[in-house]
Short mmCIF file of C-alpha atoms and ligand atoms in Angstrom, two decimals:
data_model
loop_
_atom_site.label_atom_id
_atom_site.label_comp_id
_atom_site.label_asym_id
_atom_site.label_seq_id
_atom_site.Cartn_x
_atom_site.Cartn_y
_atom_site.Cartn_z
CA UNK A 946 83.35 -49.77 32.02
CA UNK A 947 81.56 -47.88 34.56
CA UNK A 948 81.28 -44.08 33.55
CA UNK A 949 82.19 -41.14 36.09
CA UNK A 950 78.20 -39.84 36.20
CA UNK A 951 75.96 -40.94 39.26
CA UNK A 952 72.57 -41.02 38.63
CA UNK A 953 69.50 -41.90 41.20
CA UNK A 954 66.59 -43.36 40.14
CA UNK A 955 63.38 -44.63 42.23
CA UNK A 956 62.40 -47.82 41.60
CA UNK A 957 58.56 -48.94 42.01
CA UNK A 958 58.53 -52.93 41.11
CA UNK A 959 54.49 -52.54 41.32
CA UNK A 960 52.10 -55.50 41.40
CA UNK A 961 51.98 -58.67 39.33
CA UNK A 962 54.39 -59.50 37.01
CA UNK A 963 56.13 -55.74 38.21
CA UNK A 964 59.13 -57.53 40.47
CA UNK A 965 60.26 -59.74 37.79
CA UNK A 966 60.65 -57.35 34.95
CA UNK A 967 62.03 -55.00 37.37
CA UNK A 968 64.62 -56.61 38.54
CA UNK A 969 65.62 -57.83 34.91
CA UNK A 970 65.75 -54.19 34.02
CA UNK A 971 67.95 -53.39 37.19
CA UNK A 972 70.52 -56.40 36.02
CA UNK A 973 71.12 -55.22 33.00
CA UNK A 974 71.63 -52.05 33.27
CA UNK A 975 74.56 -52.58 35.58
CA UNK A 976 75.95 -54.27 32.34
CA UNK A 977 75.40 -50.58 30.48
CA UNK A 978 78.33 -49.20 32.20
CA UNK A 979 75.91 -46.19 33.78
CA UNK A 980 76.27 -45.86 37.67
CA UNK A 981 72.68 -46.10 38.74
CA UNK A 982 71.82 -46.17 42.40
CA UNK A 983 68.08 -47.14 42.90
CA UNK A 984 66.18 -46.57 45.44
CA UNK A 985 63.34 -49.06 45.67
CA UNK A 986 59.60 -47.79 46.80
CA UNK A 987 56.24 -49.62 47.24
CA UNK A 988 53.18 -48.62 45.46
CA UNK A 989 50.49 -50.40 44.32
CA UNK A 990 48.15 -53.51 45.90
CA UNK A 991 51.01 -54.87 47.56
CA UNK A 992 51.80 -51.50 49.30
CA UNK A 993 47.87 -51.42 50.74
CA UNK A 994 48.65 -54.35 53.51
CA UNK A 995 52.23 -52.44 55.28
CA UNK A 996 51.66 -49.11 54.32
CA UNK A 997 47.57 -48.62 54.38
CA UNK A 998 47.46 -47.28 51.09
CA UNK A 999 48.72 -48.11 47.50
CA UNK A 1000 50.68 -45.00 47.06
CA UNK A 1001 52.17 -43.90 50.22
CA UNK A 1002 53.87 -40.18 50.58
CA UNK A 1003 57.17 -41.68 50.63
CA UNK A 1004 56.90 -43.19 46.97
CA UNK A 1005 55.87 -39.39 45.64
CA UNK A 1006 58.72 -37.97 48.37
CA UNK A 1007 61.51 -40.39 46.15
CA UNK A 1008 60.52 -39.26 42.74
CA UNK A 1009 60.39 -35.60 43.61
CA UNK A 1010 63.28 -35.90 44.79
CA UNK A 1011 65.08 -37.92 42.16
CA UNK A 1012 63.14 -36.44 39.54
CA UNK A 1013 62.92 -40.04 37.63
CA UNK A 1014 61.50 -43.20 38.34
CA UNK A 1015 61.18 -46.84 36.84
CA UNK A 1016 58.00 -48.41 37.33
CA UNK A 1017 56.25 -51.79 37.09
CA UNK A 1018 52.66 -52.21 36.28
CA UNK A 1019 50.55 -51.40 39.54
CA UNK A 1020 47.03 -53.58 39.90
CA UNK A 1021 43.74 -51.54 39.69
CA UNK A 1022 40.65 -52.93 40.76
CA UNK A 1023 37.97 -52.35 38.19
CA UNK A 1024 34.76 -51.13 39.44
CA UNK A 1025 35.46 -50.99 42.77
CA UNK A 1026 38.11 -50.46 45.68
CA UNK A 1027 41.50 -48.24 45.40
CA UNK A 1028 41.84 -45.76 42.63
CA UNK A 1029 44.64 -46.42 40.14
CA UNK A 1030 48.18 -45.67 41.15
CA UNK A 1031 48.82 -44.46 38.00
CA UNK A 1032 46.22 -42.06 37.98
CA UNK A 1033 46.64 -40.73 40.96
CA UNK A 1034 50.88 -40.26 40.63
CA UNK A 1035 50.05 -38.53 37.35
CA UNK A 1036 48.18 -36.04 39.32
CA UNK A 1037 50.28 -35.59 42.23
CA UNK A 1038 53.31 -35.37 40.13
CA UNK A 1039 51.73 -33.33 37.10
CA UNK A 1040 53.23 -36.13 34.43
CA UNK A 1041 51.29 -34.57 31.95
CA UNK A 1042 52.55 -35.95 29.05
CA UNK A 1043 52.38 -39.73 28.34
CA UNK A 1044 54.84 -40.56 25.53
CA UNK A 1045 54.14 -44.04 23.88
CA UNK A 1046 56.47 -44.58 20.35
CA UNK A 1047 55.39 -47.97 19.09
CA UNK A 1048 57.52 -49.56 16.35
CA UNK A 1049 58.24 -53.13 14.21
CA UNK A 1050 61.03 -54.48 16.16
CA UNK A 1051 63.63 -56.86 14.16
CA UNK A 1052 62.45 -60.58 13.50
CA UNK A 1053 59.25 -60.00 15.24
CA UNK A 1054 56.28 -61.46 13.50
CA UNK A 1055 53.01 -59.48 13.41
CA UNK A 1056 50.32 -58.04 10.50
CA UNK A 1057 52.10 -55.38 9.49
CA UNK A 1058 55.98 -54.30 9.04
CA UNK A 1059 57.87 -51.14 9.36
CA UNK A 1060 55.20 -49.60 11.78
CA UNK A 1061 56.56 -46.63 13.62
CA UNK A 1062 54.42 -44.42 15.36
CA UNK A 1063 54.68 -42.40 18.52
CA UNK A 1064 51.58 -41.84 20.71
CA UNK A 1065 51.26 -38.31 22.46
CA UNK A 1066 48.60 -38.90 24.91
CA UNK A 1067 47.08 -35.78 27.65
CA UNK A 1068 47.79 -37.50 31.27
CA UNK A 1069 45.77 -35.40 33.39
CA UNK A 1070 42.61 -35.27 32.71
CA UNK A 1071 39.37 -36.21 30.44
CA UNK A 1072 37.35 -38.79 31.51
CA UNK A 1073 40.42 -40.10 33.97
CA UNK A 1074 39.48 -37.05 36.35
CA UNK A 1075 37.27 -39.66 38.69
CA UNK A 1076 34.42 -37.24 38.57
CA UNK A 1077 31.50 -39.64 38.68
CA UNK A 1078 28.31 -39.56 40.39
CA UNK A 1079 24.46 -41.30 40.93
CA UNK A 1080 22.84 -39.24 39.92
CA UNK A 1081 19.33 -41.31 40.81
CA UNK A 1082 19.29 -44.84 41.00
CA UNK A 1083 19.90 -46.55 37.71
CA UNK A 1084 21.51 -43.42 36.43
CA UNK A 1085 25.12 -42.34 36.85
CA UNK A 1086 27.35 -39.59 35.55
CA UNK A 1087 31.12 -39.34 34.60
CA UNK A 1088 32.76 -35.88 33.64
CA UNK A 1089 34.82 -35.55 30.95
CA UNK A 1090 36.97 -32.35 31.94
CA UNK A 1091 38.91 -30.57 28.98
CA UNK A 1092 40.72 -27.47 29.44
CA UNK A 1093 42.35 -25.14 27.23
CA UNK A 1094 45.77 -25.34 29.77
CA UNK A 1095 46.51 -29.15 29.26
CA UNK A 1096 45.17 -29.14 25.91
CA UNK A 1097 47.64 -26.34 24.97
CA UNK A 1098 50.33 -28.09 26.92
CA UNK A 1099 50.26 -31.38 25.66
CA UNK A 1100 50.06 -30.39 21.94
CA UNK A 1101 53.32 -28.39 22.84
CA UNK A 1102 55.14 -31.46 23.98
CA UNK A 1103 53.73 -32.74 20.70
CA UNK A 1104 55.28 -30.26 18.59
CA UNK A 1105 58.63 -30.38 20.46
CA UNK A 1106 59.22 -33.58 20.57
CA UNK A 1107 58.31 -34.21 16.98
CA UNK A 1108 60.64 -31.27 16.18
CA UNK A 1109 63.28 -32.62 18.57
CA UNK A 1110 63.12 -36.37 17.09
CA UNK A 1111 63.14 -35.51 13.26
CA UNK A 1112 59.01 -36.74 13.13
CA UNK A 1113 57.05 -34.85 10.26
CA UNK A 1114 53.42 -34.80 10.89
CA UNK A 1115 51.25 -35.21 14.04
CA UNK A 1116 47.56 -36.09 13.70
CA UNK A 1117 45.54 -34.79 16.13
CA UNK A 1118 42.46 -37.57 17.48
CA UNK A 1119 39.18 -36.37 18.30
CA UNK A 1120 35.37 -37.17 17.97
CA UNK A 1121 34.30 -33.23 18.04
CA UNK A 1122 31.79 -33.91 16.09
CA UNK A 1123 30.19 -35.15 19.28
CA UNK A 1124 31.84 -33.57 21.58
CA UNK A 1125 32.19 -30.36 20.34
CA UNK A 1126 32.30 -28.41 23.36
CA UNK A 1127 35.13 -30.59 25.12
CA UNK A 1128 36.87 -32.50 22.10
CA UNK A 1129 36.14 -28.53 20.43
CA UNK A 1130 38.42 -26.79 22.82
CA UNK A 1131 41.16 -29.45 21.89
CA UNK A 1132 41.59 -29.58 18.51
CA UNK A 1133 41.19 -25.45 19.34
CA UNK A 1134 44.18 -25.65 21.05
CA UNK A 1135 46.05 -27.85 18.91
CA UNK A 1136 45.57 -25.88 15.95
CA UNK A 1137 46.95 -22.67 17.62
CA UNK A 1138 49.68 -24.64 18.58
CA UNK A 1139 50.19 -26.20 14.99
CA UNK A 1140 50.49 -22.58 13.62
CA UNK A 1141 53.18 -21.90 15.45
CA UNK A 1142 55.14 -24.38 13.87
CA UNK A 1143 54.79 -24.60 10.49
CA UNK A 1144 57.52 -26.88 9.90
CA UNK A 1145 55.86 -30.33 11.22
CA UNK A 1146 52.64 -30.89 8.60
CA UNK A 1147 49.33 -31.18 11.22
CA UNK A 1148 46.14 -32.90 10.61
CA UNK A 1149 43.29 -33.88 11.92
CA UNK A 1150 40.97 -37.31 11.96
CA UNK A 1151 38.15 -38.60 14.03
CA UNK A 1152 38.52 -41.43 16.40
CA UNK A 1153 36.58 -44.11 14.54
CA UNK A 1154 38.29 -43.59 11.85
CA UNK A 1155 41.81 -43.25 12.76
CA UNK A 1156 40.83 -46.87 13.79
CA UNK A 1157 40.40 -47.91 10.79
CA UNK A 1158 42.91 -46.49 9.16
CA UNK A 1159 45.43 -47.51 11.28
CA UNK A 1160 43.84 -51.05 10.69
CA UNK A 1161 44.16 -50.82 7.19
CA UNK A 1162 47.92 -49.35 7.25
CA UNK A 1163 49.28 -48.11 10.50
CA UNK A 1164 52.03 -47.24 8.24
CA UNK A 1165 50.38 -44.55 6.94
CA UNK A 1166 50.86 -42.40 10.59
CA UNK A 1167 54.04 -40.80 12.17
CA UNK A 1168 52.57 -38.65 15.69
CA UNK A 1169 49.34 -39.44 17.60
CA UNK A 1170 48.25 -36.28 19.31
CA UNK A 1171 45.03 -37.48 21.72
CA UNK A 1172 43.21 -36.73 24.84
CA UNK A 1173 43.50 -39.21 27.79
CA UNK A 1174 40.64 -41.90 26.95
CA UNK A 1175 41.39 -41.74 23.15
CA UNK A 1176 44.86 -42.08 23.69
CA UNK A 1177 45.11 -45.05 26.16
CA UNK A 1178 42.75 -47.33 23.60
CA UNK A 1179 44.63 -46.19 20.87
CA UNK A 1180 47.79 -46.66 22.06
CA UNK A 1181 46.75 -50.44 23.07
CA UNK A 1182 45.79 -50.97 19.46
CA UNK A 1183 49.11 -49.70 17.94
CA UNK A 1184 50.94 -51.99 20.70
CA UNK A 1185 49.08 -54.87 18.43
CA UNK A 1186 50.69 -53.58 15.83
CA UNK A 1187 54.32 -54.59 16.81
CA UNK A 1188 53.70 -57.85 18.61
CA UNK A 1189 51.71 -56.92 21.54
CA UNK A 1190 51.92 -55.12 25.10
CA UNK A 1191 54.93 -56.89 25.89
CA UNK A 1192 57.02 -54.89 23.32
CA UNK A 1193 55.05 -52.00 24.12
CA UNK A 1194 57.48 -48.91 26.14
CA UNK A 1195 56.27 -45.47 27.70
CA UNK A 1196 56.73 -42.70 29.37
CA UNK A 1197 55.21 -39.90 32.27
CA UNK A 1198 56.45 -36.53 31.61
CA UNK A 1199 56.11 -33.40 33.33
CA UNK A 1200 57.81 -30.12 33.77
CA UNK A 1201 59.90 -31.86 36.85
CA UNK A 1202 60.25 -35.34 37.05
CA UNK A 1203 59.42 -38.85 34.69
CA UNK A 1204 57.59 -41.82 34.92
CA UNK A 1205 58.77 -44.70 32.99
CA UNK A 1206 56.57 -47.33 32.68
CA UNK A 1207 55.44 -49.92 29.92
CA UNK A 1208 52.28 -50.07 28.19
CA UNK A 1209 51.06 -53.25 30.19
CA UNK A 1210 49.50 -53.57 33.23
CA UNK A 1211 50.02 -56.11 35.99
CA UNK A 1212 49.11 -59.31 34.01
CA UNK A 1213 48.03 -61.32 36.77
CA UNK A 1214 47.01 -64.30 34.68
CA UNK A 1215 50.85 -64.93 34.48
CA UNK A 1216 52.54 -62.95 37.69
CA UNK A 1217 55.01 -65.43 39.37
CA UNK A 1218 55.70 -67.79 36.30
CA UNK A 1219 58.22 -66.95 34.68
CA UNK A 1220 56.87 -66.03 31.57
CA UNK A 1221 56.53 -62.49 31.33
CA UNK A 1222 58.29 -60.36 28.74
CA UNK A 1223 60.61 -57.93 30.07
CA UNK A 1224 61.06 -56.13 27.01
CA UNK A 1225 58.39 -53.14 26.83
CA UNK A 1226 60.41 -52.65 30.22
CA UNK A 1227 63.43 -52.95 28.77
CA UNK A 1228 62.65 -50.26 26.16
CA UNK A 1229 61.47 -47.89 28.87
CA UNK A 1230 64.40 -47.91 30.58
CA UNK A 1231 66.50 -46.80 27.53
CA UNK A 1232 63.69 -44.14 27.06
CA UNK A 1233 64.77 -42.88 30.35
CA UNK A 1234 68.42 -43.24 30.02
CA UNK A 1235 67.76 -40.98 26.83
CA UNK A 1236 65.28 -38.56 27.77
CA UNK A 1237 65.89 -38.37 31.75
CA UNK A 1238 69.53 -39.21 32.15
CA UNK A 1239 70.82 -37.87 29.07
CA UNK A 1240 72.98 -41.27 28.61
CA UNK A 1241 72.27 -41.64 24.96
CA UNK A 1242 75.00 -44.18 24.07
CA UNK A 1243 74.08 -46.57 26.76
CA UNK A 1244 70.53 -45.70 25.60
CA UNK A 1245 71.54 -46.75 22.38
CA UNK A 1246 73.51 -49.73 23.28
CA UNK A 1247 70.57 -51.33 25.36
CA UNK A 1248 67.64 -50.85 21.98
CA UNK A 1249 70.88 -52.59 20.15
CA UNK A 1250 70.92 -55.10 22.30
CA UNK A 1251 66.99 -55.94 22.27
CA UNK A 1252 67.39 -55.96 19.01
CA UNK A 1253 70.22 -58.23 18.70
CA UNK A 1254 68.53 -61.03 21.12
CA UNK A 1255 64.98 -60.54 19.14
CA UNK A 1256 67.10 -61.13 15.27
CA UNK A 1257 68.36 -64.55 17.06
CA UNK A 1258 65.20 -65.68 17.63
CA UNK A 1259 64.67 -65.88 21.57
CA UNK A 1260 61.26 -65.24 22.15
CA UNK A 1261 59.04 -65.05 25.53
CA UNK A 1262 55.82 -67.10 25.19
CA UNK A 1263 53.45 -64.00 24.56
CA UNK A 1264 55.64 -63.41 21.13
CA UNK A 1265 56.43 -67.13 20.50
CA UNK A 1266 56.07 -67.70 16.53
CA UNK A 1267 57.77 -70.89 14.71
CA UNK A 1268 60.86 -71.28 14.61
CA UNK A 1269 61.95 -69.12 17.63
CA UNK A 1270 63.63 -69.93 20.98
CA UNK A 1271 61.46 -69.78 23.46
CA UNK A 1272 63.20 -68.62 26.78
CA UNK A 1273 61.12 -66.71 29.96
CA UNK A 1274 61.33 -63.59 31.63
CA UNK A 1275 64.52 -64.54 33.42
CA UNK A 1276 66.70 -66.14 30.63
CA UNK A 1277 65.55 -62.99 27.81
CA UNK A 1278 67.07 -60.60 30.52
CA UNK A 1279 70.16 -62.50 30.67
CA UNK A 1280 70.19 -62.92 26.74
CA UNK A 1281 70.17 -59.60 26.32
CA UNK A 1282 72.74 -58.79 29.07
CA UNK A 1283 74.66 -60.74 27.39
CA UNK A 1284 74.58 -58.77 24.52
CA UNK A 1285 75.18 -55.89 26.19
CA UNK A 1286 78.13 -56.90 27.66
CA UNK A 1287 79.36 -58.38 24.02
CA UNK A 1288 78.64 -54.74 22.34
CA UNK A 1289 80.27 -53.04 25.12
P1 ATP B 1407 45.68 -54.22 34.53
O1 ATP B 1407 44.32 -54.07 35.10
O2 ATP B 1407 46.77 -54.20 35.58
O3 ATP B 1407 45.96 -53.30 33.38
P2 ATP B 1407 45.01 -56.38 32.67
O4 ATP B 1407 45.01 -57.86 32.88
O5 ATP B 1407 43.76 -55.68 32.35
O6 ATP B 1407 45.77 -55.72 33.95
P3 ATP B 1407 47.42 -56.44 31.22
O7 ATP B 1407 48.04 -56.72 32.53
O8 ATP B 1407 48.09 -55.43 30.37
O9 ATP B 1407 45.94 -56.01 31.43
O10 ATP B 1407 47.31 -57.81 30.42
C1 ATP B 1407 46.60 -58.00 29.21
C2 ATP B 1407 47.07 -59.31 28.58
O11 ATP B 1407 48.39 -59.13 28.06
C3 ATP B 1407 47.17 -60.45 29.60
O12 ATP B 1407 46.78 -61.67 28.97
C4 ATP B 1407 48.64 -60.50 29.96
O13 ATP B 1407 49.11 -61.77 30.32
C5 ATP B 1407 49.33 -60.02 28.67
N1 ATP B 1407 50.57 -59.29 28.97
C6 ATP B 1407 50.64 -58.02 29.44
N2 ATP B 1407 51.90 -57.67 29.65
C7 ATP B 1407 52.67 -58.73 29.30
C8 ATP B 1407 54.08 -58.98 29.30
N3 ATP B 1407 54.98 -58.06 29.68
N4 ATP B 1407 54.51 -60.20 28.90
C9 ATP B 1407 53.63 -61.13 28.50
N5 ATP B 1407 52.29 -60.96 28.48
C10 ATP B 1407 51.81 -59.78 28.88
#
């Protein structure tokens, strides 16, 4: 049954395997009963050719205006050409806050079981601020920028959300013991803002380590409080924890609009197949029905119903163990449509 709200969301499919977990995201949630009107935009290296650029003014016009936005994984070249979408709409838009919780989902075969952590990463800045130069030939230069603004700012979201989501403890991830200037001012900042809530427990570890203790039992963490750099390799590993990028959700936060976006990127060894696993998408868009649209039931409902299709076995080839049903992009989105509509 469709409910009275209206909500409008932009859309950016992206590159790669984007359009097809995209649109299975925009089919079922017409089965969650929420009246969504999206309005598509095109960023990324298939906006370059019509548009002349990979994020053209009209993609950052839609999400200020709409304030929220689902996105697919946008292709980066790596060493050279365009610089990442992502980057760059973090900046433009302030999403400072990149929100990552990473749990064992039901039936799902990996190392470890009852993981459930939640990955606060800083989205504006570090090493990500594209400051490099030559210095002379055969010698080159990348600034790491820390400040004591974003620093302060994202261990508030931190302590919020860990407050606002019943999570005890946040460990903050550093290597200031090298960097003790930059990675200094950080943990700084965190610990001011730790003080000022004394009810979630706060700790520190350094980044090797955290490694290998979340190796050894990732079960052992709740909240992930890291820098940009830091945060995206860490947030990679815990994805391994739970079956992979493909189960993997996210978030962009800032003070006025959200990003929602999956761990993965573009994965153009399988783009066009048929293959990819719309899930981590899946579980993005419930993050945003939650956190964006306030729509917690249908939030609710759609994690319910990923759930539901995982326990009966279907499985997309990149979380294909024995003895599951293996069914591609298009046929998991309908599979758990289905169970939408049955739990409605
Ligand atoms: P990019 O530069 O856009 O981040 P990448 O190839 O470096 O691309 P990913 O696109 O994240 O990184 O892909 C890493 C691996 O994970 C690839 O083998 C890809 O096929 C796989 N992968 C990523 N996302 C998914 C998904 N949703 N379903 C299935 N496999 C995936």
């Amino acid at each position: 049954m469709m409910n009275e709200r209206r909500h409008t969301v932009t859309l950016i499919p992206g590159d790669g395997i984007g359009p097809e977990v995209a649109a299975a995201a925009v089919r079922i949630l017409s089965a969650t009963g929420v009246g969504i009107e999206w309005q598509t935009e095109v960023a990324g290296a298939c906006a370059v050719g019509e548009h002349g650029s990979p994020l053209p003014p009209r993609v950052l016009e839609s999400v200020r205006r709409n304030k929220v936005a689902l996105k697919g994984p946008t292709e980066t070249p790596v060493g050279t050409g365009h610089r990442s979408v992502n980057v760059a709409l973090r900046k433009e838009l302030d999403l400072y806050a990149n929100l990552r919780p990473l749990r064992t989902l039901p039936g799902v075969k990996s190392r470890y079981e009852d993981v459930d952590i939640v990955v606060v990463r800083e989205n504006t800045e570090d090493l990500y601020s594209g400051l490099e130069h030559v210095v002379v030939p055969g010698v080159v230069e990348s600034l790491k920028i820390i400040t004591e603004r974003a620093s302060t700012r994202i261990a508030r979201f931190a302590f919020d959300y860990a407050r606002a989501h019943g999570r005890e403890r946040i460990s903050a991830v550093h290597k200031a013991n090298i960097m003790k200037l930059s990675d200094g001012l950080f943990l700084d900042c965190c610990r001011k803002v730790a003080k000022e809530h004394p009810e979630v427990r706060y700790d520190e570890i350094i980044v090797d380590n955290a490694c290998m203790q979340l190796v050894l039992d990732p079960t052992r963490f709740d909240v992930l409080l890291l820098e940009n750099l830091y945060g995206d390799i860490v947030s990679d590993l815990c994805a391994g924890f739970v079956g992979g990028l493909g189960l993997a959700p996210g978030a962009n936060i800032g003070e006025e609009c959200a990003v929602f976006e999956a761990v993965h990127g573009s994965a153009p060894d399988i783009a066009g197949q048929d293959r990819a696993n719309p899930l981590a998408t899946l579980l993005s868009t419930a993050m945003l029905l939650r956190l964006s649209l306030a729509e917690h039931a249908a939030a609710a409902a759609l994690e319910a119903a990923v759930a539901t299709v995982l326990d009966a076995g279907y499985r997309t080839p990149d979380i294909m163990q024995p003895g599951g049903r293996e069914v591609g992009c298009g046929a998991m989105g309908a599979r758990v449509r289905d169970a939408l509509g049955g739990a409605a």
